[in-house]
């Protein structure tokens, strides 16, 4: 069964802290994605990666960075957390060989920055 | 650039009512189209997808969607909703020339009254 896991379901951090969100998938997928989900805005792509050590900016990369050292793991980093980064963060993966690029999602991490 | 528009942000229906959620996209080339669903407290999961062939696609739990290329639409339908269909529904589009990047709509929250 396809599985994407995220390191925390809930996280509370202070303004200015460095925050790491971890995502692991066990399907041997090449592509991995980080989104943030906000009410009324849907899912917005922050970064994605199509191979180890490769990354591409999404629509809202400002204030974020990513790391992909291993195929199964994709980390999202908030270098200096700010209150406007309070959100639900979703990780997803998809196989490159798929003709339709459907994505498989993790449970999400609800981050609150105070 | 790709974009996705969902017509309704909130829909309230009684059980057994018919459902149609509108989705329009903006992209000039070949597309893959998706509807994802997020039940309360659960992961975002694929409901159905279109990537080629019959423009009327059937998904899980009695949902279907019709791709109308001339209208750039991919509306979701269900003849008779159940209380358990209460969820948030997201339309998404992947333009073939955009590679792995998928754009999501803002979402529609459906509440079904028992």
mmCIF file with all atom_site columns, N, CA and C in Angstrom, chain A residues 4 9 31 33 35 37-45 48 50 57-59 88 90 94-96 98-108, chain B residues 2 6 9-10 32-34 36 38 41-46 49-52 88 90 94-96 98-107 109:
data_model
loop_
_atom_site.group_PDB
_atom_site.id
_atom_site.type_symbol
_atom_site.label_atom_id
_atom_site.label_alt_id
_atom_site.label_comp_id
_atom_site.label_asym_id
_atom_site.label_entity_id
_atom_site.label_seq_id
_atom_site.pdbx_PDB_ins_code
_atom_site.Cartn_x
_atom_site.Cartn_y
_atom_site.Cartn_z
_atom_site.occupancy
_atom_site.B_iso_or_equiv
_atom_site.pdbx_formal_charge
_atom_site.auth_seq_id
_atom_site.auth_comp_id
_atom_site.auth_asym_id
_atom_site.auth_atom_id
_atom_site.pdbx_PDB_model_num
ATOM 1   N N  . UNK A 1 4   ? 2.925   7.726  2.394   1.00 0.00 ? 4   UNK A N  1
ATOM 2   C CA . UNK A 1 4   ? 3.729   8.928  2.585   1.00 0.00 ? 4   UNK A CA 1
ATOM 3   C C  . UNK A 1 4   ? 3.551   9.347  4.033   1.00 0.00 ? 4   UNK A C  1
ATOM 4   N N  . UNK A 1 9   ? 2.384   15.697 13.103  1.00 0.00 ? 9   UNK A N  1
ATOM 5   C CA . UNK A 1 9   ? 1.039   16.123 12.710  1.00 0.00 ? 9   UNK A CA 1
ATOM 6   C C  . UNK A 1 9   ? 0.785   17.573 13.130  1.00 0.00 ? 9   UNK A C  1
ATOM 7   N N  . UNK A 1 31  ? 9.381   11.594 -7.935  1.00 0.00 ? 31  UNK A N  1
ATOM 8   C CA . UNK A 1 31  ? 8.947   12.978 -7.703  1.00 0.00 ? 31  UNK A CA 1
ATOM 9   C C  . UNK A 1 31  ? 8.418   13.160 -6.296  1.00 0.00 ? 31  UNK A C  1
ATOM 10  N N  . UNK A 1 33  ? 6.921   16.471 -3.561  1.00 0.00 ? 33  UNK A N  1
ATOM 11  C CA . UNK A 1 33  ? 6.379   17.827 -3.580  1.00 0.00 ? 33  UNK A CA 1
ATOM 12  C C  . UNK A 1 33  ? 6.097   18.311 -2.162  1.00 0.00 ? 33  UNK A C  1
ATOM 13  N N  . UNK A 1 35  ? 3.569   21.263 -0.470  1.00 0.00 ? 35  UNK A N  1
ATOM 14  C CA . UNK A 1 35  ? 2.516   22.252 -0.641  1.00 0.00 ? 35  UNK A CA 1
ATOM 15  C C  . UNK A 1 35  ? 2.177   22.857 0.709   1.00 0.00 ? 35  UNK A C  1
ATOM 16  N N  . UNK A 1 37  ? -1.416  24.358 2.440   1.00 0.00 ? 37  UNK A N  1
ATOM 17  C CA . UNK A 1 37  ? -2.859  24.396 2.243   1.00 0.00 ? 37  UNK A CA 1
ATOM 18  C C  . UNK A 1 37  ? -3.464  25.425 3.167   1.00 0.00 ? 37  UNK A C  1
ATOM 19  N N  . UNK A 1 38  ? -4.113  26.417 2.593   1.00 0.00 ? 38  UNK A N  1
ATOM 20  C CA . UNK A 1 38  ? -4.759  27.473 3.360   1.00 0.00 ? 38  UNK A CA 1
ATOM 21  C C  . UNK A 1 38  ? -6.210  27.596 2.922   1.00 0.00 ? 38  UNK A C  1
ATOM 22  N N  . UNK A 1 39  ? -7.115  27.853 3.864   1.00 0.00 ? 39  UNK A N  1
ATOM 23  C CA . UNK A 1 39  ? -8.552  27.954 3.518   1.00 0.00 ? 39  UNK A CA 1
ATOM 24  C C  . UNK A 1 39  ? -8.791  28.977 2.414   1.00 0.00 ? 39  UNK A C  1
ATOM 25  N N  . UNK A 1 40  ? -9.551  28.555 1.410   1.00 0.00 ? 40  UNK A N  1
ATOM 26  C CA . UNK A 1 40  ? -9.889  29.454 0.315   1.00 0.00 ? 40  UNK A CA 1
ATOM 27  C C  . UNK A 1 40  ? -8.816  29.612 -0.740  1.00 0.00 ? 40  UNK A C  1
ATOM 28  N N  . UNK A 1 41  ? -7.643  29.050 -0.480  1.00 0.00 ? 41  UNK A N  1
ATOM 29  C CA . UNK A 1 41  ? -6.532  29.165 -1.437  1.00 0.00 ? 41  UNK A CA 1
ATOM 30  C C  . UNK A 1 41  ? -6.137  27.814 -2.022  1.00 0.00 ? 41  UNK A C  1
ATOM 31  N N  . UNK A 1 42  ? -6.683  26.752 -1.499  1.00 0.00 ? 42  UNK A N  1
ATOM 32  C CA . UNK A 1 42  ? -6.343  25.429 -1.997  1.00 0.00 ? 42  UNK A CA 1
ATOM 33  C C  . UNK A 1 42  ? -4.922  25.041 -1.636  1.00 0.00 ? 42  UNK A C  1
ATOM 34  N N  . UNK A 1 43  ? -4.300  24.259 -2.500  1.00 0.00 ? 43  UNK A N  1
ATOM 35  C CA . UNK A 1 43  ? -2.923  23.829 -2.301  1.00 0.00 ? 43  UNK A CA 1
ATOM 36  C C  . UNK A 1 43  ? -2.022  24.668 -3.202  1.00 0.00 ? 43  UNK A C  1
ATOM 37  N N  . UNK A 1 44  ? -0.986  25.203 -2.609  1.00 0.00 ? 44  UNK A N  1
ATOM 38  C CA . UNK A 1 44  ? -0.016  25.978 -3.388  1.00 0.00 ? 44  UNK A CA 1
ATOM 39  C C  . UNK A 1 44  ? 1.345   25.307 -3.284  1.00 0.00 ? 44  UNK A C  1
ATOM 40  N N  . UNK A 1 45  ? 1.986   25.152 -4.431  1.00 0.00 ? 45  UNK A N  1
ATOM 41  C CA . UNK A 1 45  ? 3.236   24.416 -4.507  1.00 0.00 ? 45  UNK A CA 1
ATOM 42  C C  . UNK A 1 45  ? 4.391   25.275 -4.033  1.00 0.00 ? 45  UNK A C  1
ATOM 43  N N  . UNK A 1 48  ? 9.352   21.363 -5.502  1.00 0.00 ? 48  UNK A N  1
ATOM 44  C CA . UNK A 1 48  ? 9.277   19.962 -5.849  1.00 0.00 ? 48  UNK A CA 1
ATOM 45  C C  . UNK A 1 48  ? 10.640  19.456 -6.291  1.00 0.00 ? 48  UNK A C  1
ATOM 46  N N  . UNK A 1 50  ? 12.457  16.153 -8.626  1.00 0.00 ? 50  UNK A N  1
ATOM 47  C CA . UNK A 1 50  ? 12.243  15.022 -9.526  1.00 0.00 ? 50  UNK A CA 1
ATOM 48  C C  . UNK A 1 50  ? 13.392  14.025 -9.487  1.00 0.00 ? 50  UNK A C  1
ATOM 49  N N  . UNK A 1 57  ? 11.739  25.330 -7.855  1.00 0.00 ? 57  UNK A N  1
ATOM 50  C CA . UNK A 1 57  ? 10.823  26.215 -7.141  1.00 0.00 ? 57  UNK A CA 1
ATOM 51  C C  . UNK A 1 57  ? 9.405   26.038 -7.674  1.00 0.00 ? 57  UNK A C  1
ATOM 52  N N  . UNK A 1 58  ? 8.479   26.109 -6.734  1.00 0.00 ? 58  UNK A N  1
ATOM 53  C CA . UNK A 1 58  ? 7.081   26.117 -7.110  1.00 0.00 ? 58  UNK A CA 1
ATOM 54  C C  . UNK A 1 58  ? 6.571   27.543 -7.205  1.00 0.00 ? 58  UNK A C  1
ATOM 55  N N  . UNK A 1 59  ? 5.346   27.750 -6.797  1.00 0.00 ? 59  UNK A N  1
ATOM 56  C CA . UNK A 1 59  ? 4.730   29.065 -6.933  1.00 0.00 ? 59  UNK A CA 1
ATOM 57  C C  . UNK A 1 59  ? 5.023   30.008 -5.771  1.00 0.00 ? 59  UNK A C  1
ATOM 58  N N  . UNK A 1 88  ? -1.113  24.573 7.031   1.00 0.00 ? 88  UNK A N  1
ATOM 59  C CA . UNK A 1 88  ? -1.024  23.127 6.914   1.00 0.00 ? 88  UNK A CA 1
ATOM 60  C C  . UNK A 1 88  ? -0.050  22.838 5.776   1.00 0.00 ? 88  UNK A C  1
ATOM 61  N N  . UNK A 1 90  ? 1.578   19.980 3.311   1.00 0.00 ? 90  UNK A N  1
ATOM 62  C CA . UNK A 1 90  ? 1.350   18.657 2.755   1.00 0.00 ? 90  UNK A CA 1
ATOM 63  C C  . UNK A 1 90  ? 2.519   18.234 1.889   1.00 0.00 ? 90  UNK A C  1
ATOM 64  N N  . UNK A 1 94  ? 4.975   11.189 -6.468  1.00 0.00 ? 94  UNK A N  1
ATOM 65  C CA . UNK A 1 94  ? 4.374   10.580 -7.651  1.00 0.00 ? 94  UNK A CA 1
ATOM 66  C C  . UNK A 1 94  ? 5.463   9.876  -8.444  1.00 0.00 ? 94  UNK A C  1
ATOM 67  N N  . UNK A 1 95  ? 5.080   8.827  -9.174  1.00 0.00 ? 95  UNK A N  1
ATOM 68  C CA . UNK A 1 95  ? 6.071   8.120  -9.979  1.00 0.00 ? 95  UNK A CA 1
ATOM 69  C C  . UNK A 1 95  ? 6.259   8.812  -11.322 1.00 0.00 ? 95  UNK A C  1
ATOM 70  N N  . UNK A 1 96  ? 7.472   8.811  -11.836 1.00 0.00 ? 96  UNK A N  1
ATOM 71  C CA . UNK A 1 96  ? 7.714   9.433  -13.135 1.00 0.00 ? 96  UNK A CA 1
ATOM 72  C C  . UNK A 1 96  ? 7.169   8.580  -14.269 1.00 0.00 ? 96  UNK A C  1
ATOM 73  N N  . UNK A 1 98  ? 4.454   7.037  -14.422 1.00 0.00 ? 98  UNK A N  1
ATOM 74  C CA . UNK A 1 98  ? 3.011   7.147  -14.559 1.00 0.00 ? 98  UNK A CA 1
ATOM 75  C C  . UNK A 1 98  ? 2.670   8.095  -15.701 1.00 0.00 ? 98  UNK A C  1
ATOM 76  N N  . UNK A 1 99  ? 1.646   7.746  -16.464 1.00 0.00 ? 99  UNK A N  1
ATOM 77  C CA . UNK A 1 99  ? 1.265   8.624  -17.568 1.00 0.00 ? 99  UNK A CA 1
ATOM 78  C C  . UNK A 1 99  ? 0.378   9.769  -17.095 1.00 0.00 ? 99  UNK A C  1
ATOM 79  N N  . UNK A 1 100 ? -0.066  9.691  -15.869 1.00 0.00 ? 100 UNK A N  1
ATOM 80  C CA . UNK A 1 100 ? -1.039  10.691 -15.435 1.00 0.00 ? 100 UNK A CA 1
ATOM 81  C C  . UNK A 1 100 ? -0.568  11.556 -14.278 1.00 0.00 ? 100 UNK A C  1
ATOM 82  N N  . UNK A 1 101 ? 0.587   11.231 -13.694 1.00 0.00 ? 101 UNK A N  1
ATOM 83  C CA . UNK A 1 101 ? 1.184   12.057 -12.650 1.00 0.00 ? 101 UNK A CA 1
ATOM 84  C C  . UNK A 1 101 ? 0.283   12.256 -11.444 1.00 0.00 ? 101 UNK A C  1
ATOM 85  N N  . UNK A 1 102 ? -0.537  11.259 -11.110 1.00 0.00 ? 102 UNK A N  1
ATOM 86  C CA . UNK A 1 102 ? -1.323  11.414 -9.897  1.00 0.00 ? 102 UNK A CA 1
ATOM 87  C C  . UNK A 1 102 ? -0.390  11.395 -8.697  1.00 0.00 ? 102 UNK A C  1
ATOM 88  N N  . UNK A 1 103 ? -0.794  12.110 -7.672  1.00 0.00 ? 103 UNK A N  1
ATOM 89  C CA . UNK A 1 103 ? 0.054   12.261 -6.506  1.00 0.00 ? 103 UNK A CA 1
ATOM 90  C C  . UNK A 1 103 ? -0.544  11.561 -5.292  1.00 0.00 ? 103 UNK A C  1
ATOM 91  N N  . UNK A 1 104 ? 0.349   11.134 -4.412  1.00 0.00 ? 104 UNK A N  1
ATOM 92  C CA . UNK A 1 104 ? -0.016  10.471 -3.172  1.00 0.00 ? 104 UNK A CA 1
ATOM 93  C C  . UNK A 1 104 ? 0.419   11.376 -2.017  1.00 0.00 ? 104 UNK A C  1
ATOM 94  N N  . UNK A 1 105 ? -0.511  11.629 -1.130  1.00 0.00 ? 105 UNK A N  1
ATOM 95  C CA . UNK A 1 105 ? -0.281  12.643 -0.107  1.00 0.00 ? 105 UNK A CA 1
ATOM 96  C C  . UNK A 1 105 ? -0.053  12.044 1.277   1.00 0.00 ? 105 UNK A C  1
ATOM 97  N N  . UNK A 1 106 ? 0.731   12.759 2.064   1.00 0.00 ? 106 UNK A N  1
ATOM 98  C CA . UNK A 1 106 ? 0.874   12.452 3.470   1.00 0.00 ? 106 UNK A CA 1
ATOM 99  C C  . UNK A 1 106 ? -0.254  13.076 4.277   1.00 0.00 ? 106 UNK A C  1
ATOM 100 N N  . UNK A 1 107 ? -0.254  12.855 5.588   1.00 0.00 ? 107 UNK A N  1
ATOM 101 C CA . UNK A 1 107 ? -1.346  13.325 6.434   1.00 0.00 ? 107 UNK A CA 1
ATOM 102 C C  . UNK A 1 107 ? -1.314  14.820 6.724   1.00 0.00 ? 107 UNK A C  1
ATOM 103 N N  . UNK A 1 108 ? -0.183  15.458 6.440   1.00 0.00 ? 108 UNK A N  1
ATOM 104 C CA . UNK A 1 108 ? -0.072  16.891 6.686   1.00 0.00 ? 108 UNK A CA 1
ATOM 105 C C  . UNK A 1 108 ? 0.551   17.207 8.040   1.00 0.00 ? 108 UNK A C  1
ATOM 106 N N  . UNK B 2 2   ? -0.749  27.891 -16.022 1.00 0.00 ? 2   UNK B N  1
ATOM 107 C CA . UNK B 2 2   ? -1.938  27.118 -15.695 1.00 0.00 ? 2   UNK B CA 1
ATOM 108 C C  . UNK B 2 2   ? -2.703  27.777 -14.560 1.00 0.00 ? 2   UNK B C  1
ATOM 109 N N  . UNK B 2 6   ? -12.545 26.793 -9.275  1.00 0.00 ? 6   UNK B N  1
ATOM 110 C CA . UNK B 2 6   ? -13.689 26.017 -8.794  1.00 0.00 ? 6   UNK B CA 1
ATOM 111 C C  . UNK B 2 6   ? -14.811 27.003 -8.457  1.00 0.00 ? 6   UNK B C  1
ATOM 112 N N  . UNK B 2 9   ? -17.297 27.620 -3.306  1.00 0.00 ? 9   UNK B N  1
ATOM 113 C CA . UNK B 2 9   ? -16.402 27.351 -2.182  1.00 0.00 ? 9   UNK B CA 1
ATOM 114 C C  . UNK B 2 9   ? -17.096 26.504 -1.120  1.00 0.00 ? 9   UNK B C  1
ATOM 115 N N  . UNK B 2 10  ? -18.403 26.681 -0.983  1.00 0.00 ? 10  UNK B N  1
ATOM 116 C CA . UNK B 2 10  ? -19.170 25.928 0.000   1.00 0.00 ? 10  UNK B CA 1
ATOM 117 C C  . UNK B 2 10  ? -20.469 25.459 -0.643  1.00 0.00 ? 10  UNK B C  1
ATOM 118 N N  . UNK B 2 32  ? -3.732  16.565 -18.057 1.00 0.00 ? 32  UNK B N  1
ATOM 119 C CA . UNK B 2 32  ? -4.257  15.532 -17.186 1.00 0.00 ? 32  UNK B CA 1
ATOM 120 C C  . UNK B 2 32  ? -5.111  16.247 -16.149 1.00 0.00 ? 32  UNK B C  1
ATOM 121 N N  . UNK B 2 33  ? -6.247  15.677 -15.820 1.00 0.00 ? 33  UNK B N  1
ATOM 122 C CA . UNK B 2 33  ? -7.178  16.330 -14.901 1.00 0.00 ? 33  UNK B CA 1
ATOM 123 C C  . UNK B 2 33  ? -7.522  15.399 -13.749 1.00 0.00 ? 33  UNK B C  1
ATOM 124 N N  . UNK B 2 34  ? -7.709  15.983 -12.579 1.00 0.00 ? 34  UNK B N  1
ATOM 125 C CA . UNK B 2 34  ? -7.925  15.192 -11.370 1.00 0.00 ? 34  UNK B CA 1
ATOM 126 C C  . UNK B 2 34  ? -8.988  15.837 -10.488 1.00 0.00 ? 34  UNK B C  1
ATOM 127 N N  . UNK B 2 36  ? -9.437  15.418 -6.363  1.00 0.00 ? 36  UNK B N  1
ATOM 128 C CA . UNK B 2 36  ? -8.989  14.849 -5.110  1.00 0.00 ? 36  UNK B CA 1
ATOM 129 C C  . UNK B 2 36  ? -10.022 15.176 -4.033  1.00 0.00 ? 36  UNK B C  1
ATOM 130 N N  . UNK B 2 38  ? -10.689 15.263 0.339   1.00 0.00 ? 38  UNK B N  1
ATOM 131 C CA . UNK B 2 38  ? -10.125 15.218 1.687   1.00 0.00 ? 38  UNK B CA 1
ATOM 132 C C  . UNK B 2 38  ? -11.273 15.092 2.681   1.00 0.00 ? 38  UNK B C  1
ATOM 133 N N  . UNK B 2 41  ? -10.260 14.896 8.723   1.00 0.00 ? 41  UNK B N  1
ATOM 134 C CA . UNK B 2 41  ? -9.228  14.182 9.465   1.00 0.00 ? 41  UNK B CA 1
ATOM 135 C C  . UNK B 2 41  ? -8.432  13.177 8.667   1.00 0.00 ? 41  UNK B C  1
ATOM 136 N N  . UNK B 2 42  ? -8.639  13.139 7.351   1.00 0.00 ? 42  UNK B N  1
ATOM 137 C CA . UNK B 2 42  ? -7.935  12.142 6.540   1.00 0.00 ? 42  UNK B CA 1
ATOM 138 C C  . UNK B 2 42  ? -7.010  12.795 5.516   1.00 0.00 ? 42  UNK B C  1
ATOM 139 N N  . UNK B 2 43  ? -6.178  11.932 4.895   1.00 0.00 ? 43  UNK B N  1
ATOM 140 C CA . UNK B 2 43  ? -5.279  12.402 3.847   1.00 0.00 ? 43  UNK B CA 1
ATOM 141 C C  . UNK B 2 43  ? -6.070  12.844 2.628   1.00 0.00 ? 43  UNK B C  1
ATOM 142 N N  . UNK B 2 44  ? -5.474  13.713 1.873   1.00 0.00 ? 44  UNK B N  1
ATOM 143 C CA . UNK B 2 44  ? -5.983  14.029 0.546   1.00 0.00 ? 44  UNK B CA 1
ATOM 144 C C  . UNK B 2 44  ? -5.786  12.779 -0.321  1.00 0.00 ? 44  UNK B C  1
ATOM 145 N N  . UNK B 2 45  ? -6.831  12.381 -1.044  1.00 0.00 ? 45  UNK B N  1
ATOM 146 C CA . UNK B 2 45  ? -6.709  11.172 -1.858  1.00 0.00 ? 45  UNK B CA 1
ATOM 147 C C  . UNK B 2 45  ? -7.378  11.385 -3.206  1.00 0.00 ? 45  UNK B C  1
ATOM 148 N N  . UNK B 2 46  ? -6.942  10.587 -4.167  1.00 0.00 ? 46  UNK B N  1
ATOM 149 C CA . UNK B 2 46  ? -7.460  10.715 -5.516  1.00 0.00 ? 46  UNK B CA 1
ATOM 150 C C  . UNK B 2 46  ? -8.881  10.165 -5.593  1.00 0.00 ? 46  UNK B C  1
ATOM 151 N N  . UNK B 2 49  ? -9.508  10.514 -12.198 1.00 0.00 ? 49  UNK B N  1
ATOM 152 C CA . UNK B 2 49  ? -8.566  11.227 -13.042 1.00 0.00 ? 49  UNK B CA 1
ATOM 153 C C  . UNK B 2 49  ? -8.912  11.012 -14.513 1.00 0.00 ? 49  UNK B C  1
ATOM 154 N N  . UNK B 2 50  ? -8.532  11.974 -15.323 1.00 0.00 ? 50  UNK B N  1
ATOM 155 C CA . UNK B 2 50  ? -8.626  11.832 -16.765 1.00 0.00 ? 50  UNK B CA 1
ATOM 156 C C  . UNK B 2 50  ? -7.252  12.130 -17.354 1.00 0.00 ? 50  UNK B C  1
ATOM 157 N N  . UNK B 2 51  ? -6.765  11.228 -18.243 1.00 0.00 ? 51  UNK B N  1
ATOM 158 C CA . UNK B 2 51  ? -5.552  11.577 -18.970 1.00 0.00 ? 51  UNK B CA 1
ATOM 159 C C  . UNK B 2 51  ? -5.654  11.228 -20.454 1.00 0.00 ? 51  UNK B C  1
ATOM 160 N N  . UNK B 2 52  ? -6.612  10.408 -20.840 1.00 0.00 ? 52  UNK B N  1
ATOM 161 C CA . UNK B 2 52  ? -6.834  10.160 -22.263 1.00 0.00 ? 52  UNK B CA 1
ATOM 162 C C  . UNK B 2 52  ? -8.091  9.311  -22.402 1.00 0.00 ? 52  UNK B C  1
ATOM 163 N N  . UNK B 2 88  ? -13.893 17.984 1.587   1.00 0.00 ? 88  UNK B N  1
ATOM 164 C CA . UNK B 2 88  ? -13.450 19.070 0.718   1.00 0.00 ? 88  UNK B CA 1
ATOM 165 C C  . UNK B 2 88  ? -12.926 18.461 -0.573  1.00 0.00 ? 88  UNK B C  1
ATOM 166 N N  . UNK B 2 90  ? -11.084 18.958 -4.345  1.00 0.00 ? 90  UNK B N  1
ATOM 167 C CA . UNK B 2 90  ? -10.142 19.796 -5.079  1.00 0.00 ? 90  UNK B CA 1
ATOM 168 C C  . UNK B 2 90  ? -10.024 19.315 -6.518  1.00 0.00 ? 90  UNK B C  1
ATOM 169 N N  . UNK B 2 94  ? -2.766  19.115 -14.614 1.00 0.00 ? 94  UNK B N  1
ATOM 170 C CA . UNK B 2 94  ? -1.356  18.990 -14.943 1.00 0.00 ? 94  UNK B CA 1
ATOM 171 C C  . UNK B 2 94  ? -1.220  19.158 -16.447 1.00 0.00 ? 94  UNK B C  1
ATOM 172 N N  . UNK B 2 95  ? -0.611  20.250 -16.855 1.00 0.00 ? 95  UNK B N  1
ATOM 173 C CA . UNK B 2 95  ? -0.358  20.468 -18.266 1.00 0.00 ? 95  UNK B CA 1
ATOM 174 C C  . UNK B 2 95  ? 0.841   19.648 -18.706 1.00 0.00 ? 95  UNK B C  1
ATOM 175 N N  . UNK B 2 96  ? 0.680   18.910 -19.773 1.00 0.00 ? 96  UNK B N  1
ATOM 176 C CA . UNK B 2 96  ? 1.722   17.977 -20.189 1.00 0.00 ? 96  UNK B CA 1
ATOM 177 C C  . UNK B 2 96  ? 3.071   18.668 -20.356 1.00 0.00 ? 96  UNK B C  1
ATOM 178 N N  . UNK B 2 98  ? 4.119   21.117 -18.762 1.00 0.00 ? 98  UNK B N  1
ATOM 179 C CA . UNK B 2 98  ? 4.596   21.629 -17.476 1.00 0.00 ? 98  UNK B CA 1
ATOM 180 C C  . UNK B 2 98  ? 5.330   20.556 -16.684 1.00 0.00 ? 98  UNK B C  1
ATOM 181 N N  . UNK B 2 99  ? 5.453   19.379 -17.253 1.00 0.00 ? 99  UNK B N  1
ATOM 182 C CA . UNK B 2 99  ? 6.143   18.312 -16.549 1.00 0.00 ? 99  UNK B CA 1
ATOM 183 C C  . UNK B 2 99  ? 5.324   17.798 -15.389 1.00 0.00 ? 99  UNK B C  1
ATOM 184 N N  . UNK B 2 100 ? 5.956   17.731 -14.215 1.00 0.00 ? 100 UNK B N  1
ATOM 185 C CA . UNK B 2 100 ? 5.299   17.091 -13.089 1.00 0.00 ? 100 UNK B CA 1
ATOM 186 C C  . UNK B 2 100 ? 4.471   18.052 -12.253 1.00 0.00 ? 100 UNK B C  1
ATOM 187 N N  . UNK B 2 101 ? 4.466   19.287 -12.616 1.00 0.00 ? 101 UNK B N  1
ATOM 188 C CA . UNK B 2 101 ? 3.809   20.298 -11.798 1.00 0.00 ? 101 UNK B CA 1
ATOM 189 C C  . UNK B 2 101 ? 2.293   20.230 -11.970 1.00 0.00 ? 101 UNK B C  1
ATOM 190 N N  . UNK B 2 102 ? 1.581   20.187 -10.866 1.00 0.00 ? 102 UNK B N  1
ATOM 191 C CA . UNK B 2 102 ? 0.120   20.134 -10.872 1.00 0.00 ? 102 UNK B CA 1
ATOM 192 C C  . UNK B 2 102 ? -0.417  21.355 -10.141 1.00 0.00 ? 102 UNK B C  1
ATOM 193 N N  . UNK B 2 103 ? -1.434  21.966 -10.704 1.00 0.00 ? 103 UNK B N  1
ATOM 194 C CA . UNK B 2 103 ? -2.054  23.144 -10.087 1.00 0.00 ? 103 UNK B CA 1
ATOM 195 C C  . UNK B 2 103 ? -3.404  22.741 -9.518  1.00 0.00 ? 103 UNK B C  1
ATOM 196 N N  . UNK B 2 104 ? -3.664  23.163 -8.293  1.00 0.00 ? 104 UNK B N  1
ATOM 197 C CA . UNK B 2 104 ? -4.903  22.832 -7.609  1.00 0.00 ? 104 UNK B CA 1
ATOM 198 C C  . UNK B 2 104 ? -5.828  24.036 -7.537  1.00 0.00 ? 104 UNK B C  1
ATOM 199 N N  . UNK B 2 105 ? -7.120  23.739 -7.577  1.00 0.00 ? 105 UNK B N  1
ATOM 200 C CA . UNK B 2 105 ? -8.105  24.775 -7.333  1.00 0.00 ? 105 UNK B CA 1
ATOM 201 C C  . UNK B 2 105 ? -8.204  25.086 -5.844  1.00 0.00 ? 105 UNK B C  1
ATOM 202 N N  . UNK B 2 106 ? -9.040  26.077 -5.524  1.00 0.00 ? 106 UNK B N  1
ATOM 203 C CA . UNK B 2 106 ? -9.156  26.540 -4.136  1.00 0.00 ? 106 UNK B CA 1
ATOM 204 C C  . UNK B 2 106 ? -9.930  25.570 -3.254  1.00 0.00 ? 106 UNK B C  1
ATOM 205 N N  . UNK B 2 107 ? -10.632 24.644 -3.867  1.00 0.00 ? 107 UNK B N  1
ATOM 206 C CA . UNK B 2 107 ? -11.375 23.656 -3.092  1.00 0.00 ? 107 UNK B CA 1
ATOM 207 C C  . UNK B 2 107 ? -12.834 24.028 -2.917  1.00 0.00 ? 107 UNK B C  1
ATOM 208 N N  . UNK B 2 109 ? -15.915 22.995 -0.228  1.00 0.00 ? 109 UNK B N  1
ATOM 209 C CA . UNK B 2 109 ? -16.340 22.267 0.973   1.00 0.00 ? 109 UNK B CA 1
ATOM 210 C C  . UNK B 2 109 ? -17.785 21.842 0.796   1.00 0.00 ? 109 UNK B C  1
#
